[in-house]
Amino acid sequence: MTAEADPPPFFRAHVFVCCNRRPDGHRRGSCAARGSERLRDYMKARAKELGLEGVRVNMAGCLDRCEFGPTVVVYPEGVWYRAETTEDIDEILSAHLRESGRARRLMLTERDVAPPKA
Amino acid sequence: MTAEADPPPFFRAHVFVCCNRRPDGHRRGSCAARGSERLRDYMKARAKELGLEGVRVNMAGCLDRCEFGPTVVVYPEGVWYRAETTEDIDEILSAHLRESGRARRLMLTERDVAPPKA
């Protein structure tokens, strides 16, 4: 079976917010330790209030870009963001999920990779 | 900023396994109640054993296709699967993540939507 025969997208935009929590003091830290659970809750609620059709916001396990967290990834685009505040979340909702553009200031790039293991 | 300027994909395939758990007896059931946590652990371990480069397997919150679970979605393709057994997981790993095809037998389609609320 080829990609041409895939069913249509189930969600227009599927957003995953890393909610992994590591113990305090871990070398890499974690998104939950940086407050991601509250940001996930806020993003879900605001997406609903804004009436964004076809947008789903989910928590996820460790997305492996811990150093840049709290991290958010939007599929199918595969665009990654760092969101530290509810204002950052608002910017992603507005620029990316409502306007189908990018919240450029917050985007992770290919340079945002974990440092080598100690 | 336009999509043309997006950074390259961080993962070749980003797999989310729904691990949402509802109380026993809930009308919609839940993926965790159908055994998804064990399947997620299996899939992570097997993907590593198979040496699948660029493949990330994560747990996720409720993907809202509970009736068809345990559900798995692969991005950026946005292809959804129902996986009930470790054999189903092996089939997805082999057909989709190794061979870049589809595990057709297990795919959800646009007809697999939740029934209207009672």
mmCIF file of C-alpha atoms in Angstrom:
data_model
loop_
_atom_site.group_PDB
_atom_site.id
_atom_site.type_symbol
_atom_site.label_atom_id
_atom_site.label_comp_id
_atom_site.label_asym_id
_atom_site.label_seq_id
_atom_site.Cartn_x
_atom_site.Cartn_y
_atom_site.Cartn_z
ATOM 1 C CA MET A 1 0.000 0.000 0.000
ATOM 2 C CA THR A 2 1.337 3.407 -0.887
ATOM 3 C CA ALA A 3 1.025 6.802 0.747
ATOM 4 C CA GLU A 4 -1.359 7.932 -1.994
ATOM 5 C CA ALA A 5 -3.946 5.573 -0.542
ATOM 6 C CA ASP A 6 -3.659 6.892 3.037
ATOM 7 C CA PRO A 7 -6.905 8.038 4.650
ATOM 8 C CA PRO A 8 -7.358 11.809 5.016
ATOM 9 C CA PRO A 9 -5.779 13.406 8.113
ATOM 10 C CA PHE A 10 -7.798 12.770 11.254
ATOM 11 C CA PHE A 11 -6.676 16.069 12.805
ATOM 12 C CA ARG A 12 -5.679 19.200 10.898
ATOM 13 C CA ALA A 13 -3.023 19.872 13.520
ATOM 14 C CA HIS A 14 -1.913 17.432 16.195
ATOM 15 C CA VAL A 15 0.058 19.139 18.937
ATOM 16 C CA PHE A 16 2.137 17.276 21.495
ATOM 17 C CA VAL A 17 3.393 18.940 24.645
ATOM 18 C CA CYS A 18 6.168 17.073 26.430
ATOM 19 C CA CYS A 19 5.105 16.331 29.997
ATOM 20 C CA ASN A 20 7.995 14.089 30.951
ATOM 21 C CA ARG A 21 9.224 14.573 34.507
ATOM 22 C CA ARG A 22 12.668 13.579 35.693
ATOM 23 C CA PRO A 23 13.877 13.661 39.272
ATOM 24 C CA ASP A 24 15.113 17.042 40.486
ATOM 25 C CA GLY A 25 18.763 17.619 39.686
ATOM 26 C CA HIS A 26 18.894 15.393 36.591
ATOM 27 C CA ARG A 27 21.580 16.482 34.138
ATOM 28 C CA ARG A 28 19.120 17.126 31.315
ATOM 29 C CA GLY A 29 16.260 18.478 33.404
ATOM 30 C CA SER A 30 12.778 17.780 32.056
ATOM 31 C CA CYS A 31 9.859 19.612 30.516
ATOM 32 C CA ALA A 32 7.510 18.935 33.438
ATOM 33 C CA ALA A 33 10.106 20.273 35.873
ATOM 34 C CA ARG A 34 10.057 23.426 33.722
ATOM 35 C CA GLY A 35 6.285 23.755 34.043
ATOM 36 C CA SER A 36 4.997 22.018 30.920
ATOM 37 C CA GLU A 37 1.962 20.373 32.531
ATOM 38 C CA ARG A 38 0.414 23.743 33.318
ATOM 39 C CA LEU A 39 1.186 24.925 29.779
ATOM 40 C CA ARG A 40 -0.420 21.833 28.275
ATOM 41 C CA ASP A 41 -3.582 22.444 30.308
ATOM 42 C CA TYR A 42 -3.606 26.068 29.239
ATOM 43 C CA MET A 43 -3.076 25.237 25.572
ATOM 44 C CA LYS A 44 -5.895 22.673 25.544
ATOM 45 C CA ALA A 45 -8.299 25.078 27.172
ATOM 46 C CA ARG A 46 -7.366 28.028 24.943
ATOM 47 C CA ALA A 47 -7.555 25.970 21.741
ATOM 48 C CA LYS A 48 -11.100 25.035 22.737
ATOM 49 C CA GLU A 49 -12.027 28.609 23.639
ATOM 50 C CA LEU A 50 -10.693 29.835 20.314
ATOM 51 C CA GLY A 51 -12.812 27.243 18.519
ATOM 52 C CA LEU A 52 -9.864 25.943 16.517
ATOM 53 C CA GLU A 53 -11.372 23.199 14.386
ATOM 54 C CA GLY A 54 -9.398 20.032 13.840
ATOM 55 C CA VAL A 55 -6.736 20.911 16.384
ATOM 56 C CA ARG A 56 -5.868 18.362 19.051
ATOM 57 C CA VAL A 57 -3.529 19.106 21.954
ATOM 58 C CA ASN A 58 -2.032 16.122 23.781
ATOM 59 C CA MET A 59 0.529 15.474 26.424
ATOM 60 C CA ALA A 60 3.404 13.225 25.426
ATOM 61 C CA GLY A 61 6.301 11.347 26.959
ATOM 62 C CA CYS A 62 9.894 12.519 26.606
ATOM 63 C CA LEU A 63 10.457 14.112 23.196
ATOM 64 C CA ASP A 64 14.240 14.086 23.757
ATOM 65 C CA ARG A 65 14.886 17.800 23.363
ATOM 66 C CA CYS A 66 14.792 18.333 27.110
ATOM 67 C CA GLU A 67 17.434 21.072 27.204
ATOM 68 C CA PHE A 68 15.208 23.346 25.121
ATOM 69 C CA GLY A 69 11.970 22.641 26.930
ATOM 70 C CA PRO A 70 9.204 22.912 27.620
ATOM 71 C CA THR A 71 8.957 21.548 24.085
ATOM 72 C CA VAL A 72 5.945 21.415 21.810
ATOM 73 C CA VAL A 73 5.756 19.764 18.377
ATOM 74 C CA VAL A 74 3.034 20.312 15.789
ATOM 75 C CA TYR A 75 2.292 17.577 13.243
ATOM 76 C CA PRO A 76 1.995 16.862 10.376
ATOM 77 C CA GLU A 77 4.307 19.846 9.834
ATOM 78 C CA GLY A 78 6.850 18.590 12.361
ATOM 79 C CA VAL A 79 7.532 22.095 13.615
ATOM 80 C CA TRP A 80 9.014 22.314 17.110
ATOM 81 C CA TYR A 81 8.681 25.091 19.636
ATOM 82 C CA ARG A 82 9.997 26.041 23.019
ATOM 83 C CA ALA A 83 7.209 27.474 25.168
ATOM 84 C CA GLU A 84 8.052 28.804 28.596
ATOM 85 C CA THR A 85 5.001 30.922 29.365
ATOM 86 C CA THR A 86 1.294 31.126 28.596
ATOM 87 C CA GLU A 87 2.157 34.096 26.354
ATOM 88 C CA ASP A 88 4.390 31.783 24.317
ATOM 89 C CA ILE A 89 1.498 29.332 24.011
ATOM 90 C CA ASP A 90 -0.803 32.139 22.863
ATOM 91 C CA GLU A 91 1.725 33.050 20.189
ATOM 92 C CA ILE A 92 1.867 29.462 18.883
ATOM 93 C CA LEU A 93 -1.935 29.211 18.901
ATOM 94 C CA SER A 94 -2.298 32.467 17.043
ATOM 95 C CA ALA A 95 0.555 32.354 14.541
ATOM 96 C CA HIS A 96 0.660 28.655 13.773
ATOM 97 C CA LEU A 97 -2.673 27.064 14.615
ATOM 98 C CA ARG A 98 -5.010 29.891 13.697
ATOM 99 C CA GLU A 99 -3.044 31.649 10.948
ATOM 100 C CA SER A 100 -1.187 28.574 9.615
ATOM 101 C CA GLY A 101 2.083 30.503 9.803
ATOM 102 C CA ARG A 102 4.937 30.126 12.233
ATOM 103 C CA ALA A 103 5.743 31.521 15.690
ATOM 104 C CA ARG A 104 9.248 32.068 14.457
ATOM 105 C CA ARG A 105 10.711 33.493 17.650
ATOM 106 C CA LEU A 106 9.953 30.263 19.497
ATOM 107 C CA MET A 107 10.915 27.680 16.866
ATOM 108 C CA LEU A 108 13.584 25.086 17.509
ATOM 109 C CA THR A 109 16.035 24.490 14.680
ATOM 110 C CA GLU A 110 18.352 21.684 13.636
ATOM 111 C CA ARG A 111 20.989 23.256 15.875
ATOM 112 C CA ASP A 112 18.906 22.571 18.977
ATOM 113 C CA VAL A 113 20.174 19.107 19.775
ATOM 114 C CA ALA A 114 21.191 17.571 23.059
ATOM 115 C CA PRO A 115 24.858 17.843 24.054
ATOM 116 C CA PRO A 116 26.870 14.612 23.900
ATOM 117 C CA LYS A 117 26.596 12.347 26.915
ATOM 118 C CA ALA A 118 29.080 13.225 29.628
ATOM 119 C CA MET B 1 7.524 32.648 7.812
ATOM 120 C CA THR B 2 6.470 29.935 5.405
ATOM 121 C CA ALA B 3 6.654 26.181 5.515
ATOM 122 C CA GLU B 4 9.481 26.210 2.951
ATOM 123 C CA ALA B 5 11.708 27.663 5.653
ATOM 124 C CA ASP B 6 10.912 24.990 8.256
ATOM 125 C CA PRO B 7 13.900 23.165 9.733
ATOM 126 C CA PRO B 8 14.417 19.566 8.570
ATOM 127 C CA PRO B 9 12.424 16.883 10.417
ATOM 128 C CA PHE B 10 13.888 16.078 13.813
ATOM 129 C CA PHE B 11 12.648 12.472 13.635
ATOM 130 C CA ARG B 12 12.077 10.468 10.479
ATOM 131 C CA ALA B 13 9.056 8.864 12.117
ATOM 132 C CA HIS B 14 7.464 9.985 15.350
ATOM 133 C CA VAL B 15 5.144 7.379 16.782
ATOM 134 C CA PHE B 16 2.605 8.069 19.506
ATOM 135 C CA VAL B 17 0.918 5.288 21.429
ATOM 136 C CA CYS B 18 -2.167 6.343 23.360
ATOM 137 C CA CYS B 19 -1.717 5.482 27.033
ATOM 138 C CA ASN B 20 -4.789 7.217 28.363
ATOM 139 C CA ARG B 21 -6.567 5.339 31.144
ATOM 140 C CA ARG B 22 -10.188 5.866 32.067
ATOM 141 C CA PRO B 23 -11.959 4.328 35.035
ATOM 142 C CA ASP B 24 -13.259 0.807 34.495
ATOM 143 C CA GLY B 25 -16.714 0.757 32.957
ATOM 144 C CA HIS B 26 -16.407 4.072 31.104
ATOM 145 C CA ARG B 27 -18.638 4.184 28.040
ATOM 146 C CA ARG B 28 -15.721 4.703 25.646
ATOM 147 C CA GLY B 29 -13.183 2.502 27.385
ATOM 148 C CA SER B 30 -9.554 3.579 27.040
ATOM 149 C CA CYS B 31 -6.378 2.465 25.363
ATOM 150 C CA ALA B 32 -4.552 1.770 28.638
ATOM 151 C CA ALA B 33 -7.455 -0.361 29.834
ATOM 152 C CA ARG B 34 -6.953 -2.331 26.596
ATOM 153 C CA GLY B 35 -3.275 -2.905 27.363
ATOM 154 C CA SER B 36 -1.563 -0.068 25.501
ATOM 155 C CA GLU B 37 1.123 0.632 28.099
ATOM 156 C CA ARG B 38 2.622 -2.799 27.649
ATOM 157 C CA LEU B 39 2.475 -2.394 23.873
ATOM 158 C CA ARG B 40 4.193 0.997 24.076
ATOM 159 C CA ASP B 41 7.020 -0.508 26.140
ATOM 160 C CA TYR B 42 7.332 -3.363 23.668
ATOM 161 C CA MET B 43 7.368 -1.048 20.661
ATOM 162 C CA LYS B 44 10.060 1.195 22.160
ATOM 163 C CA ALA B 45 12.254 -1.755 22.987
ATOM 164 C CA ARG B 46 11.804 -3.459 19.614
ATOM 165 C CA ALA B 47 12.429 -0.269 17.646
ATOM 166 C CA LYS B 48 15.729 0.027 19.503
ATOM 167 C CA GLU B 49 16.627 -3.637 18.963
ATOM 168 C CA LEU B 50 15.891 -3.304 15.252
ATOM 169 C CA GLY B 51 18.190 -0.282 15.076
ATOM 170 C CA LEU B 52 15.557 1.839 13.348
ATOM 171 C CA GLU B 53 17.283 5.179 12.827
ATOM 172 C CA GLY B 54 15.309 8.346 13.367
ATOM 173 C CA VAL B 55 12.302 6.583 14.845
ATOM 174 C CA ARG B 56 10.924 7.824 18.151
ATOM 175 C CA VAL B 57 8.183 6.010 20.067
ATOM 176 C CA ASN B 58 6.309 8.024 22.707
ATOM 177 C CA MET B 59 3.331 7.587 24.915
ATOM 178 C CA ALA B 60 0.590 10.165 24.509
ATOM 179 C CA GLY B 61 -2.575 11.303 26.206
ATOM 180 C CA CYS B 62 -6.034 10.528 24.820
ATOM 181 C CA LEU B 63 -5.989 10.524 21.019
ATOM 182 C CA ASP B 64 -9.809 10.449 20.928
ATOM 183 C CA ARG B 65 -10.253 7.274 18.917
ATOM 184 C CA CYS B 66 -10.750 5.224 22.048
ATOM 185 C CA GLU B 67 -13.263 2.778 20.577
ATOM 186 C CA PHE B 68 -10.644 1.511 18.140
ATOM 187 C CA GLY B 69 -7.765 1.272 20.554
ATOM 188 C CA PRO B 70 -5.149 0.665 21.502
ATOM 189 C CA THR B 71 -4.381 3.373 18.946
ATOM 190 C CA VAL B 72 -1.039 4.322 17.446
ATOM 191 C CA VAL B 73 -0.372 7.246 15.101
ATOM 192 C CA VAL B 74 2.752 7.732 12.997
ATOM 193 C CA TYR B 75 3.798 11.258 11.986
ATOM 194 C CA PRO B 76 4.520 13.082 9.770
ATOM 195 C CA GLU B 77 2.437 10.689 7.660
ATOM 196 C CA GLY B 78 -0.522 10.860 10.044
ATOM 197 C CA VAL B 79 -1.267 7.182 9.598
ATOM 198 C CA TRP B 80 -3.283 5.584 12.389
ATOM 199 C CA TYR B 81 -3.273 1.993 13.538
ATOM 200 C CA ARG B 82 -5.088 -0.253 15.945
ATOM 201 C CA ALA B 83 -2.636 -2.535 17.723
ATOM 202 C CA GLU B 84 -3.962 -5.153 20.097
ATOM 203 C CA THR B 85 -1.020 -7.515 20.378
ATOM 204 C CA THR B 86 2.774 -7.506 20.207
ATOM 205 C CA GLU B 87 2.390 -9.228 16.827
ATOM 206 C CA ASP B 88 0.443 -6.202 15.613
ATOM 207 C CA ILE B 89 3.252 -3.953 16.836
ATOM 208 C CA ASP B 90 5.803 -6.117 15.005
ATOM 209 C CA GLU B 91 3.770 -5.735 11.823
ATOM 210 C CA ILE B 92 3.723 -1.925 12.128
ATOM 211 C CA LEU B 93 7.444 -1.832 12.862
ATOM 212 C CA SER B 94 8.217 -4.033 9.907
ATOM 213 C CA ALA B 95 5.805 -2.771 7.249
ATOM 214 C CA HIS B 96 5.707 0.903 8.092
ATOM 215 C CA LEU B 97 8.801 1.886 10.041
ATOM 216 C CA ARG B 98 11.336 -0.401 8.412
ATOM 217 C CA GLU B 99 9.913 -0.774 4.906
ATOM 218 C CA SER B 100 8.181 2.643 4.705
ATOM 219 C CA GLY B 101 5.000 0.940 3.544
ATOM 220 C CA ARG B 102 1.794 0.374 5.433
ATOM 221 C CA ALA B 103 0.491 -2.312 7.795
ATOM 222 C CA ARG B 104 -2.763 -2.170 5.898
ATOM 223 C CA ARG B 105 -4.654 -4.749 7.923
ATOM 224 C CA LEU B 106 -4.325 -2.602 11.049
ATOM 225 C CA MET B 107 -4.937 0.872 9.639
ATOM 226 C CA LEU B 108 -7.774 3.043 10.857
ATOM 227 C CA THR B 109 -9.751 4.847 8.181
ATOM 228 C CA GLU B 110 -11.977 7.922 8.061
ATOM 229 C CA ARG B 111 -14.870 5.645 8.961
ATOM 230 C CA ASP B 112 -13.350 4.902 12.376
ATOM 231 C CA VAL B 113 -14.843 7.761 14.336
ATOM 232 C CA ALA B 114 -16.424 7.830 17.757
ATOM 233 C CA PRO B 115 -20.189 7.265 17.931
ATOM 234 C CA PRO B 116 -22.286 10.330 18.825
ATOM 235 C CA LYS B 117 -22.583 11.104 22.507
ATOM 236 C CA ALA B 118 -25.463 9.255 24.141
#
